[in-house]
Short mmCIF file of N, CA and C in Angstrom, two decimals:
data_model
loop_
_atom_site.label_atom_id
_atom_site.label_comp_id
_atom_site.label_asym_id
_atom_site.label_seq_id
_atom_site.Cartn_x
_atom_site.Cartn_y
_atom_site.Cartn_z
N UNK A 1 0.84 -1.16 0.00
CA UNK A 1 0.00 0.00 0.00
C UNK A 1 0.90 1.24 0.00
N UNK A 2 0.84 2.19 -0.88
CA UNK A 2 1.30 3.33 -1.23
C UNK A 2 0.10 4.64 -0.66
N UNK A 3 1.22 5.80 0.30
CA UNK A 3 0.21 6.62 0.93
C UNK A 3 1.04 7.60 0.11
N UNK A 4 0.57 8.81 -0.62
CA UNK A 4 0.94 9.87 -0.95
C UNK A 4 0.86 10.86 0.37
N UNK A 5 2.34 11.94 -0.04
CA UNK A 5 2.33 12.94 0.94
C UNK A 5 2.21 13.96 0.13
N UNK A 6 1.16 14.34 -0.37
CA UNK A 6 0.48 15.70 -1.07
C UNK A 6 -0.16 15.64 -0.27
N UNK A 7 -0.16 17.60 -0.30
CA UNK A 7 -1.80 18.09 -0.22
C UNK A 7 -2.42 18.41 -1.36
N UNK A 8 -3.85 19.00 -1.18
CA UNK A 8 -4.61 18.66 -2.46
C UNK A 8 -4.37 19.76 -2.81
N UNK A 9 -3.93 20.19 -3.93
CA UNK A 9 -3.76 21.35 -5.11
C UNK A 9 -4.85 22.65 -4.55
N UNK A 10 -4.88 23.75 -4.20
CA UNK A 10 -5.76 24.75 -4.16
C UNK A 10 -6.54 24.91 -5.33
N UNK A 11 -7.48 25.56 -5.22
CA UNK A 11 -8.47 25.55 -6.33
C UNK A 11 -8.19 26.68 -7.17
N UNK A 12 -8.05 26.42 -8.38
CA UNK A 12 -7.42 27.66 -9.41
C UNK A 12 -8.19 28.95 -9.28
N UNK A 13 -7.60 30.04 -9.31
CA UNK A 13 -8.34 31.02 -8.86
C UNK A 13 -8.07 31.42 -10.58
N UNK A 14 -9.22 31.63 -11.46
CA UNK A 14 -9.03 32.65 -12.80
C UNK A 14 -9.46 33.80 -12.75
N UNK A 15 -8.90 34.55 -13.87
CA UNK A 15 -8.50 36.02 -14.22
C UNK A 15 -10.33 36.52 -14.19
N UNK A 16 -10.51 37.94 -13.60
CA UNK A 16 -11.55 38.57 -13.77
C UNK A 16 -11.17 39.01 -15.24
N UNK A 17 -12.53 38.96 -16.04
CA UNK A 17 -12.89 39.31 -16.83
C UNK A 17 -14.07 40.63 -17.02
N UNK A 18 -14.25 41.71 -17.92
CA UNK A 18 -15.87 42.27 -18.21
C UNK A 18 -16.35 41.76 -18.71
N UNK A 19 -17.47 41.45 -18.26
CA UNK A 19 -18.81 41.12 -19.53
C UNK A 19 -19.47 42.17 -19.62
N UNK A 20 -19.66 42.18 -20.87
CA UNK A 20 -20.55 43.22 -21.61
C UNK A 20 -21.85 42.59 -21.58
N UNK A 21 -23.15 43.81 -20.87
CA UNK A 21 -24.09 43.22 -20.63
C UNK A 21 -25.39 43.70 -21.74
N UNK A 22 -26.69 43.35 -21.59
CA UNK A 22 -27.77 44.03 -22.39
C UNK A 22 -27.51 45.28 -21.81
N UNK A 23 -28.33 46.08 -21.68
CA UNK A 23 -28.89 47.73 -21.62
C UNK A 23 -29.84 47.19 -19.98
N UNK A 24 -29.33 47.83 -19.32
CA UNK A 24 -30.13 47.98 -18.05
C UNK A 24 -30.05 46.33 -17.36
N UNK A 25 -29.49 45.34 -17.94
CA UNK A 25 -29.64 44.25 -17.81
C UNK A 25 -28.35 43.58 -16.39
N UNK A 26 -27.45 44.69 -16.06
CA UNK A 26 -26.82 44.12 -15.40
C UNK A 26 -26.58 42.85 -14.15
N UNK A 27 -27.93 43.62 -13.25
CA UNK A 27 -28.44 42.58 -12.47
C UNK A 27 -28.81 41.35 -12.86
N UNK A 28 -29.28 41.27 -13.83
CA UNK A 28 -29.58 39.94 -14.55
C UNK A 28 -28.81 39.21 -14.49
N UNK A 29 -27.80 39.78 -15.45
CA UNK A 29 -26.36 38.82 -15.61
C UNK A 29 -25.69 38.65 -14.77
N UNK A 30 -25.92 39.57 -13.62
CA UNK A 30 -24.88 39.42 -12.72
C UNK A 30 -25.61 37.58 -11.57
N UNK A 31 -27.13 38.12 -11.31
CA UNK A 31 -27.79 36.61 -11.21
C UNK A 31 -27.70 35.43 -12.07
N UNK A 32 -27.11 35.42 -13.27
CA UNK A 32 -27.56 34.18 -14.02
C UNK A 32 -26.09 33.60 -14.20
N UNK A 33 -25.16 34.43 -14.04
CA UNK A 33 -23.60 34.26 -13.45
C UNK A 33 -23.75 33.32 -12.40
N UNK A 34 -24.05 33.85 -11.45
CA UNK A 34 -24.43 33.33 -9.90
C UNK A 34 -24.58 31.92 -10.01
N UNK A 35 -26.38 31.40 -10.67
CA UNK A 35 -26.73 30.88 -11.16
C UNK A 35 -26.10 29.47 -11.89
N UNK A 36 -24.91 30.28 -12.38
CA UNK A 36 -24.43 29.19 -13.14
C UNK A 36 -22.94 28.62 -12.20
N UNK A 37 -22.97 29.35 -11.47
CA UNK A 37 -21.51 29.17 -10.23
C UNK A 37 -20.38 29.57 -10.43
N UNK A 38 -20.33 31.25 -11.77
CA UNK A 38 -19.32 31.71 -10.97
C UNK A 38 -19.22 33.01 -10.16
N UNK A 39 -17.58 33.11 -9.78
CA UNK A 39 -17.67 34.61 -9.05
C UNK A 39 -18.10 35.85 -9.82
N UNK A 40 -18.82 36.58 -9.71
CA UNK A 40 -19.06 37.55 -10.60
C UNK A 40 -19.20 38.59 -9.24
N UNK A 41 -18.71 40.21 -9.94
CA UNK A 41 -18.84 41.33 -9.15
C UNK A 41 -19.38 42.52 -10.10
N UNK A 42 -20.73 42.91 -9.31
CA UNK A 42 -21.41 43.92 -9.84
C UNK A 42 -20.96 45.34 -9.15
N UNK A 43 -20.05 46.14 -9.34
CA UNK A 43 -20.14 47.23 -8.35
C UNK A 43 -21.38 48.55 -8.67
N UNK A 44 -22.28 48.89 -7.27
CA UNK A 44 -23.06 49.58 -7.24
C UNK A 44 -22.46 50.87 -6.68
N UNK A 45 -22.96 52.33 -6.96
CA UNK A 45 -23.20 53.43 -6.26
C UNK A 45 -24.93 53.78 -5.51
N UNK A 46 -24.56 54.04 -4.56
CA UNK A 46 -25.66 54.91 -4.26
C UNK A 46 -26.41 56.14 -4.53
N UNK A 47 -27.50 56.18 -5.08
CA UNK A 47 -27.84 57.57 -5.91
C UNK A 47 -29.28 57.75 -4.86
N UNK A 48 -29.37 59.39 -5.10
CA UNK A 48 -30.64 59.74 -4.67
C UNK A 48 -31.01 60.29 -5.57
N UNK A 49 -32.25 60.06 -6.02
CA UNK A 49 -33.45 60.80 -6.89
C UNK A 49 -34.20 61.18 -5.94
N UNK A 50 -34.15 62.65 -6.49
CA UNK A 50 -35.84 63.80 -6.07
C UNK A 50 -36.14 63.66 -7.04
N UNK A 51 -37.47 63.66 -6.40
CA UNK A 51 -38.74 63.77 -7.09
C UNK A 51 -39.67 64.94 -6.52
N UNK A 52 -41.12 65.44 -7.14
CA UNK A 52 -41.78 66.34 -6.35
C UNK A 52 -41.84 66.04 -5.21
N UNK A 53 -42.09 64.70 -4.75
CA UNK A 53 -43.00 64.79 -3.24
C UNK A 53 -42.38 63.22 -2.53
N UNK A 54 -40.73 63.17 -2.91
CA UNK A 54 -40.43 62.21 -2.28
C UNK A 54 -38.91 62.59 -2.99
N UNK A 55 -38.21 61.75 -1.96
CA UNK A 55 -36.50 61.15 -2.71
C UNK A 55 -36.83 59.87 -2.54
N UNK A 56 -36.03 59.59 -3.53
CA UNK A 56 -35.94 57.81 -3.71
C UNK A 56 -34.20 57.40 -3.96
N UNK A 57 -33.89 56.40 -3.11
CA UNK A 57 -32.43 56.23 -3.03
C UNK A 57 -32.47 54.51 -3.77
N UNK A 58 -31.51 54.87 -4.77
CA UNK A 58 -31.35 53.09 -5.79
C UNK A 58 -29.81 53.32 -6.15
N UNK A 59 -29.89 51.84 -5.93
CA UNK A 59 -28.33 51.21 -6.06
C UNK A 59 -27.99 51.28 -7.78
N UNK A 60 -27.28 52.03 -8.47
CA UNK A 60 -27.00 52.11 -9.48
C UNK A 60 -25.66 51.32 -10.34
N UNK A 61 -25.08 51.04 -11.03
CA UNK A 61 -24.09 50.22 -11.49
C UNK A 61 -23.10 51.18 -11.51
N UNK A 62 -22.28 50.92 -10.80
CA UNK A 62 -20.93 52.06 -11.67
C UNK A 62 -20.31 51.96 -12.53
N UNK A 63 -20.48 50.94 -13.27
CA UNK A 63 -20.32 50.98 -15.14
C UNK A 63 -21.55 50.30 -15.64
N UNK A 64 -22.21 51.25 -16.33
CA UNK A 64 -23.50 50.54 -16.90
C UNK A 64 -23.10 49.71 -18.33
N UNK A 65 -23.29 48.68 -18.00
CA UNK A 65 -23.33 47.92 -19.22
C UNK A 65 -22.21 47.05 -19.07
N UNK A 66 -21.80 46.77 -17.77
CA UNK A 66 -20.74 46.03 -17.27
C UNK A 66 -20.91 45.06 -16.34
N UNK A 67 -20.52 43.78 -15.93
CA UNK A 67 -20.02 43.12 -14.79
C UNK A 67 -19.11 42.31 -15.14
N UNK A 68 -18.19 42.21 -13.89
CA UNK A 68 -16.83 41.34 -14.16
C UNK A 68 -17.05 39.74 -13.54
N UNK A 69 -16.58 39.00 -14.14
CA UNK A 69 -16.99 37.64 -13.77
C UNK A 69 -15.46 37.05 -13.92
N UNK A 70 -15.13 35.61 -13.07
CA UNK A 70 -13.47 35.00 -13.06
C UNK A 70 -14.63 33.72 -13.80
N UNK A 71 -13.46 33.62 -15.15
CA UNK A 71 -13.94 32.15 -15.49
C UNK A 71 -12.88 31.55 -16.24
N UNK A 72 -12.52 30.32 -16.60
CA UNK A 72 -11.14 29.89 -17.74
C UNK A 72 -11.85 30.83 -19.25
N UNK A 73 -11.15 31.18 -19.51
CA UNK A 73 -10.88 31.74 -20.96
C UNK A 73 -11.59 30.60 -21.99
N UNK A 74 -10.84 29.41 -21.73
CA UNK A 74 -10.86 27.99 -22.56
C UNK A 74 -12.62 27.72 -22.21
N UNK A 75 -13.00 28.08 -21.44
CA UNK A 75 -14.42 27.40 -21.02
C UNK A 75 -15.27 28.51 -21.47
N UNK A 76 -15.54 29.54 -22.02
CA UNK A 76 -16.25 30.67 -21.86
C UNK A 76 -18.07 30.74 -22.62
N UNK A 77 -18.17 29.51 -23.23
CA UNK A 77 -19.37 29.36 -24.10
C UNK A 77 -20.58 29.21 -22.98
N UNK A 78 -20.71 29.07 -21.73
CA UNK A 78 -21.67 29.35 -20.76
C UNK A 78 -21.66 30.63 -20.51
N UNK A 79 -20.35 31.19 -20.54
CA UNK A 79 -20.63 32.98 -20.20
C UNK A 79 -21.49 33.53 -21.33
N UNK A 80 -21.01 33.06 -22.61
CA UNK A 80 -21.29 34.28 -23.87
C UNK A 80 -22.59 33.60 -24.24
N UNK A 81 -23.04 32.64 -23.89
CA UNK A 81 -24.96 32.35 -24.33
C UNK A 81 -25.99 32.64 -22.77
N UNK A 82 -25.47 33.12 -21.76
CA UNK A 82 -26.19 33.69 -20.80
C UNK A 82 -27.15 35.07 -21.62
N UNK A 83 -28.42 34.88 -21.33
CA UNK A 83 -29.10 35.50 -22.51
C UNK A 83 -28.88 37.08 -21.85
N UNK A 84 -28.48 37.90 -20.83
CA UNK A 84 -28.33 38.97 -20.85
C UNK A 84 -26.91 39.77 -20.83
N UNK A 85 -26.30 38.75 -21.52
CA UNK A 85 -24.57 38.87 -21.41
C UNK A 85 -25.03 38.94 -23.63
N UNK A 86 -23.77 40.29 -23.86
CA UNK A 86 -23.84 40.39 -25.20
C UNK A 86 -22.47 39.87 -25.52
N UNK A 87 -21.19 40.18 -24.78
CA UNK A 87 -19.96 39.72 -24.90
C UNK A 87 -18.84 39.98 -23.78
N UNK A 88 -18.00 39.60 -24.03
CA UNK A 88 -16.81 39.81 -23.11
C UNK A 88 -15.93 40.61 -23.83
N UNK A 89 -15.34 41.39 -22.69
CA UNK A 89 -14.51 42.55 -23.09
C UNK A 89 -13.05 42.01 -23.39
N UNK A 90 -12.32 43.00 -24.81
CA UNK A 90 -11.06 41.72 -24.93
C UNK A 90 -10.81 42.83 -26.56
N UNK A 91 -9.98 42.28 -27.04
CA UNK A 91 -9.36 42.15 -28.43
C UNK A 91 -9.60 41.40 -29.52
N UNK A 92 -10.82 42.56 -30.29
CA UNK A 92 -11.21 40.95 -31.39
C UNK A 92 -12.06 40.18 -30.76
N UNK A 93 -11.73 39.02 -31.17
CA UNK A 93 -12.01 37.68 -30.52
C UNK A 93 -11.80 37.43 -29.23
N UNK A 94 -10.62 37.91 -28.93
CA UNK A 94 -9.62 37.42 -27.80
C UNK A 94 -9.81 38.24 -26.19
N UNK A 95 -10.42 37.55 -25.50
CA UNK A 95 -10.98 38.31 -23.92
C UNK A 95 -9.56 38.76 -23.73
N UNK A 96 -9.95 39.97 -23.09
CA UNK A 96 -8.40 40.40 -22.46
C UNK A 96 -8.77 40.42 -20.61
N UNK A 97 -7.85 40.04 -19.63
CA UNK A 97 -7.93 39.70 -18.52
C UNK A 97 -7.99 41.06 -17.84
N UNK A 98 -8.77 41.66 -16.78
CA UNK A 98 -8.62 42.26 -15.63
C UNK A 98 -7.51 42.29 -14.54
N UNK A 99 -6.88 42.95 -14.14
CA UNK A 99 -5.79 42.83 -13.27
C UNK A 99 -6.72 42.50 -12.29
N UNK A 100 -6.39 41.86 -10.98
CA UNK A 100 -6.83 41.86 -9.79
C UNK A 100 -6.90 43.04 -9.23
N UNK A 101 -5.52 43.61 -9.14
CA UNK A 101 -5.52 44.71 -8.07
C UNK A 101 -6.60 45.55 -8.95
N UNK A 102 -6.92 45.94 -9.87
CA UNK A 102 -7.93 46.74 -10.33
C UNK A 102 -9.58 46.88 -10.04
N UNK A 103 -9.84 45.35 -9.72
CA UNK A 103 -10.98 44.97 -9.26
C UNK A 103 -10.71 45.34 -7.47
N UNK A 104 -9.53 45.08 -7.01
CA UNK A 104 -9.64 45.25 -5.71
C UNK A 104 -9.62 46.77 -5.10
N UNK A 105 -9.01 47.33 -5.82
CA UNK A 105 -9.70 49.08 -5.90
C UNK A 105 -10.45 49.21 -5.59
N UNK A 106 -11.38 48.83 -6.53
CA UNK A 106 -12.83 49.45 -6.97
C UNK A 106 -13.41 48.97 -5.67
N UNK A 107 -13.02 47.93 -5.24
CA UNK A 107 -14.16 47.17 -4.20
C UNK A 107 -14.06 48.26 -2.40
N UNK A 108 -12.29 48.23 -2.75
CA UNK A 108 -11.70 48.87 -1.76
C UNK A 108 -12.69 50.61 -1.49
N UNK A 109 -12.43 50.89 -2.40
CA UNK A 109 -13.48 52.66 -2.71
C UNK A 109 -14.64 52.32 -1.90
N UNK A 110 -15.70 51.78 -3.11
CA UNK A 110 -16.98 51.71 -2.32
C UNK A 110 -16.88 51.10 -1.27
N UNK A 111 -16.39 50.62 -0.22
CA UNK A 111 -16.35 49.78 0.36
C UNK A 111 -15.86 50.81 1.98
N UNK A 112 -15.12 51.78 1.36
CA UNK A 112 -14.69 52.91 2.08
C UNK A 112 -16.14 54.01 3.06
N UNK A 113 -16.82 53.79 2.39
CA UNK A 113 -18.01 54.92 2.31
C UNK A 113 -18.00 56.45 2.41
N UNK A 114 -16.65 56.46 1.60
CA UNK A 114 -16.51 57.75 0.81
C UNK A 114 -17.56 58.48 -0.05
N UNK A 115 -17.54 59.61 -1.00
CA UNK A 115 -18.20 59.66 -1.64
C UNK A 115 -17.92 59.48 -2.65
N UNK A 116 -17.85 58.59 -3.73
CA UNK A 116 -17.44 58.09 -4.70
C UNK A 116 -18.46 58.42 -6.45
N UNK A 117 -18.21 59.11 -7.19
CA UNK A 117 -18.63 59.40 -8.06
C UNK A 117 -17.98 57.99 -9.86
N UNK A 118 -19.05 58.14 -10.46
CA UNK A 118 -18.62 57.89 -12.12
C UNK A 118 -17.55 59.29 -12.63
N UNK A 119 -16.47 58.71 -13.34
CA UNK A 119 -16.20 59.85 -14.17
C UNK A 119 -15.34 59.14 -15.65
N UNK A 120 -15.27 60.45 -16.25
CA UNK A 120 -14.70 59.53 -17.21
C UNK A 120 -13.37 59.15 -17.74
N UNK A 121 -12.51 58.02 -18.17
CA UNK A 121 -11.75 57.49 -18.14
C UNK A 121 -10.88 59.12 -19.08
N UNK A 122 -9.58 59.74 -18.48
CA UNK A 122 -8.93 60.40 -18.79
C UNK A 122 -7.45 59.78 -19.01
N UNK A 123 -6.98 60.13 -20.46
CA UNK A 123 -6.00 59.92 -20.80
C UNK A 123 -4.97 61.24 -20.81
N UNK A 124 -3.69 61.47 -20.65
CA UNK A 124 -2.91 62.33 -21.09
C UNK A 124 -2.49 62.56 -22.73
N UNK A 125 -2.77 63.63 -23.23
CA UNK A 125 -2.86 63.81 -24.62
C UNK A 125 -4.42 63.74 -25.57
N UNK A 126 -5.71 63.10 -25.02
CA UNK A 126 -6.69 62.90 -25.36
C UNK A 126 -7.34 64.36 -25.51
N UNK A 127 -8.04 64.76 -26.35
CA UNK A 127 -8.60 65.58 -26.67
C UNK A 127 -9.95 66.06 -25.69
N UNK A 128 -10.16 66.80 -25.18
CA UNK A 128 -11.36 67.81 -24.23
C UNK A 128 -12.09 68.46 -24.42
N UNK A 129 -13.49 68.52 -24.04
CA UNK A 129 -14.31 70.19 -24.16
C UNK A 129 -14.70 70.24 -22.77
N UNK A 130 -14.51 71.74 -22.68
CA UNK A 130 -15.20 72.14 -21.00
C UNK A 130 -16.06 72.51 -21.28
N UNK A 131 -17.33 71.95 -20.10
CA UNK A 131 -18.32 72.12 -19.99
C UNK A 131 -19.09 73.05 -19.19
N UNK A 132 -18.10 73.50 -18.64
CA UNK A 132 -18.35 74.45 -17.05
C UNK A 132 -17.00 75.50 -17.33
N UNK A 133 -18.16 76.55 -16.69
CA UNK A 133 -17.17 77.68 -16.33
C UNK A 133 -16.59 78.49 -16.85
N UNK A 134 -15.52 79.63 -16.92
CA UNK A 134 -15.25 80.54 -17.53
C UNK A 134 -14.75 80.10 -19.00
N UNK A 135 -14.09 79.20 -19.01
CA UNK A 135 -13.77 78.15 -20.31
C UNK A 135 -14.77 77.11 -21.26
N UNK A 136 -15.90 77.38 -21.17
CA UNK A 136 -17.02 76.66 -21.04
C UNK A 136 -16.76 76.93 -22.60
N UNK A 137 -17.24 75.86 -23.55
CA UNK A 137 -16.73 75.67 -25.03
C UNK A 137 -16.02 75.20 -25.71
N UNK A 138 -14.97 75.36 -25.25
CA UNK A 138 -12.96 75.52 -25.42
C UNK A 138 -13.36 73.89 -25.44
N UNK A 139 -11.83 73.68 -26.53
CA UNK A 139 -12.06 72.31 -26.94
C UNK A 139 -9.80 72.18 -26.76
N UNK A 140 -9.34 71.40 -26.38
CA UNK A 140 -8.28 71.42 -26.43
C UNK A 140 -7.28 70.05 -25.75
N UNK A 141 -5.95 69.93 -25.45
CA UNK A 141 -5.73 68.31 -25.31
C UNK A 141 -5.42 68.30 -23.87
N UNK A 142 -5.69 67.19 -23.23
CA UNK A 142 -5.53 67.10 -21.55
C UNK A 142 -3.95 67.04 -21.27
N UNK A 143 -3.19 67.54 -20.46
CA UNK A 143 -1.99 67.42 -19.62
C UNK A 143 -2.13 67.03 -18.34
N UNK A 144 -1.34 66.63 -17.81
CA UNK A 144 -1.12 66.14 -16.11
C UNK A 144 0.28 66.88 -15.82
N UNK A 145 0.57 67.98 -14.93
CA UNK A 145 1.72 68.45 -14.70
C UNK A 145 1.76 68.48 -13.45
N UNK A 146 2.46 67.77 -13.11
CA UNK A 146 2.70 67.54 -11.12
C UNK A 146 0.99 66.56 -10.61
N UNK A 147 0.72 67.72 -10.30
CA UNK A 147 -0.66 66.69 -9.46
C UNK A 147 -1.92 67.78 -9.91
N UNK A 148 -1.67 68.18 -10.83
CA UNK A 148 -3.13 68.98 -11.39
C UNK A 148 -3.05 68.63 -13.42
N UNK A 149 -4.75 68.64 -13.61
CA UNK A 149 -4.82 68.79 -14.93
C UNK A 149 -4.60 70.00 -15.87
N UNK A 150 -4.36 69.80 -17.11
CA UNK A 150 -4.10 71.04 -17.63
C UNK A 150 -4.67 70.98 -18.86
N UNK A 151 -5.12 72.19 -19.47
CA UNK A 151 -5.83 71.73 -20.98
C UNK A 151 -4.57 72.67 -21.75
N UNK A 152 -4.33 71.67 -23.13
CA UNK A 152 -3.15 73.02 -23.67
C UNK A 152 -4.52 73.42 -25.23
N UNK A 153 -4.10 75.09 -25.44
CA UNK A 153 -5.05 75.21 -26.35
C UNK A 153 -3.59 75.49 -27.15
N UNK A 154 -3.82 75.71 -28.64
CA UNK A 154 -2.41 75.66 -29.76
C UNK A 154 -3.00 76.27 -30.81
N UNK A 155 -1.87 77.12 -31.49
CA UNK A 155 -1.85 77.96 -32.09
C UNK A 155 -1.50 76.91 -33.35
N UNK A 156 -1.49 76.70 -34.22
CA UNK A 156 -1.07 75.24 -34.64
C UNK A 156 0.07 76.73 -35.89
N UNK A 157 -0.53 76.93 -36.87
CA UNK A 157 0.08 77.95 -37.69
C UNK A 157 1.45 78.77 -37.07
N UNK A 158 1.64 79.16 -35.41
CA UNK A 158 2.46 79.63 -34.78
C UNK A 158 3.39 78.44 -34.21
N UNK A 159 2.60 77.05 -33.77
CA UNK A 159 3.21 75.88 -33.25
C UNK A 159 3.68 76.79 -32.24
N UNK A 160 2.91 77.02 -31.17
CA UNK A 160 2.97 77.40 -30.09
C UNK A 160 1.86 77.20 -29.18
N UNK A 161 1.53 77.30 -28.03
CA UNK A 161 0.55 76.57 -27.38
C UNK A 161 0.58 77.43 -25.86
N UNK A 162 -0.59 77.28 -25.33
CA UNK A 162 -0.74 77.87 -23.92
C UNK A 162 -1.38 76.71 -23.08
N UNK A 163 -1.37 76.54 -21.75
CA UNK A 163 -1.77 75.50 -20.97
C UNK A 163 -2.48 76.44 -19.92
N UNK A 164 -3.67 75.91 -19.31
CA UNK A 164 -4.60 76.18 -18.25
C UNK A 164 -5.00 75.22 -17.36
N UNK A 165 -4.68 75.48 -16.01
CA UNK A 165 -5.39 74.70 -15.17
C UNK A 165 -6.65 74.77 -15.55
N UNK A 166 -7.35 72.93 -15.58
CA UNK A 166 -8.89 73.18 -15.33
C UNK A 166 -9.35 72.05 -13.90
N UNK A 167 -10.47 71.75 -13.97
CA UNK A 167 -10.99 71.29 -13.12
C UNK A 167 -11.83 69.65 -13.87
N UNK A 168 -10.83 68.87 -13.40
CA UNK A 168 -11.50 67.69 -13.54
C UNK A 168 -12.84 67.60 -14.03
N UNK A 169 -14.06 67.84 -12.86
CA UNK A 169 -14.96 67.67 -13.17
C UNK A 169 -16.02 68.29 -14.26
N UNK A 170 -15.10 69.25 -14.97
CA UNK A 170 -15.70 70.45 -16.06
C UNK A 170 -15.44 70.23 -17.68
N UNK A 171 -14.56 68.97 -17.62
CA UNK A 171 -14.62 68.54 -18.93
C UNK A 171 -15.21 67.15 -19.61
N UNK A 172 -14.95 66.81 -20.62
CA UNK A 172 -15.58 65.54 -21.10
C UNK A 172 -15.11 65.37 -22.50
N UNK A 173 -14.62 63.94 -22.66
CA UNK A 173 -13.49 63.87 -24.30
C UNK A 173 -14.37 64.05 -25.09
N UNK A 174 -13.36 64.31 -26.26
CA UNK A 174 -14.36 64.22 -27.34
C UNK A 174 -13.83 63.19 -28.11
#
């Protein structure tokens, strides 16, 4: 009689993925995930709606049209025929993986009970319009210099350029 001295292998932990969901359908998918046994994470915000003669407070998605689910790559034909799942987020064909620590952020934030807002994904060099404020119109490219944003507007004919602090929350790409 032969006794092995293993322990039993831990259980593979796979890469979070997005799924791309229907329109308003998140909860769905995020249940029929469940449903089917895997980890899936829906992150919500808290919103208040006024109304005339009441507020009403609902848990909203903080990416609409999103939930992240861990599944093998190789196995994925239960994710992509879940009827409120349209696809997985990726290259082409090819799902591209979620970092962990990225998901653990997000969880970390709300989880804080900070006040945590949507905004939108800002690149350095990406193109801007402000929407607010004395600059309100102005269309020009985002900078990051030290620890503030900057919009540069350009003379393009002079190839010369001016930069302005703005305010995060006053612009939106184009």
């Amino acid at each position: 009689m032969t006794y092995r001295n293993e322990l039993p292998s831990p259980p593979q932990r796979f890469p979070w993925y997005g799924i791309r969901t229907r329109p308003k359908q998140e909860r769905i998918a995020a249940n029929m995930l469940a449903n089917k046994g895997y980890e899936h994470y829906l992150p919500v915000l808290r919103s208040k709606r006024r109304w005339s003669d009441r507020v009403v407070e609902k848990e909203l998605p903080l990416f609409p049209g999103y939930v992240f689910c861990r599944f093998d790559v190789k196995k994925r034909l239960p994710i992509i025929t879940t009827p409120a799942v349209v696809s997985v987020v990726g290259f082409g064909n090819q799902p591209a993986p979620i970092d962990d620590s990225e998901i653990e952020a997000i969880q970390v934030v709300l989880r804080s009970g900070l006040a945590a807002e949507q905004c939108p994904f800002l690149r350095e060099g990406q193109r801007i319009r402000v929407n607010r404020g004395s600059l309100e119109g102005l269309e020009g490219i985002l900078l990051k210099k030290k620890n503030e944003w900057r919009m540069v507007v350009s003379v393009t004919m002079l190839q010369r350029s001016v930069s302005v602090e703005i305010d995060r929350e006053w612009i939106t790409t184009i």
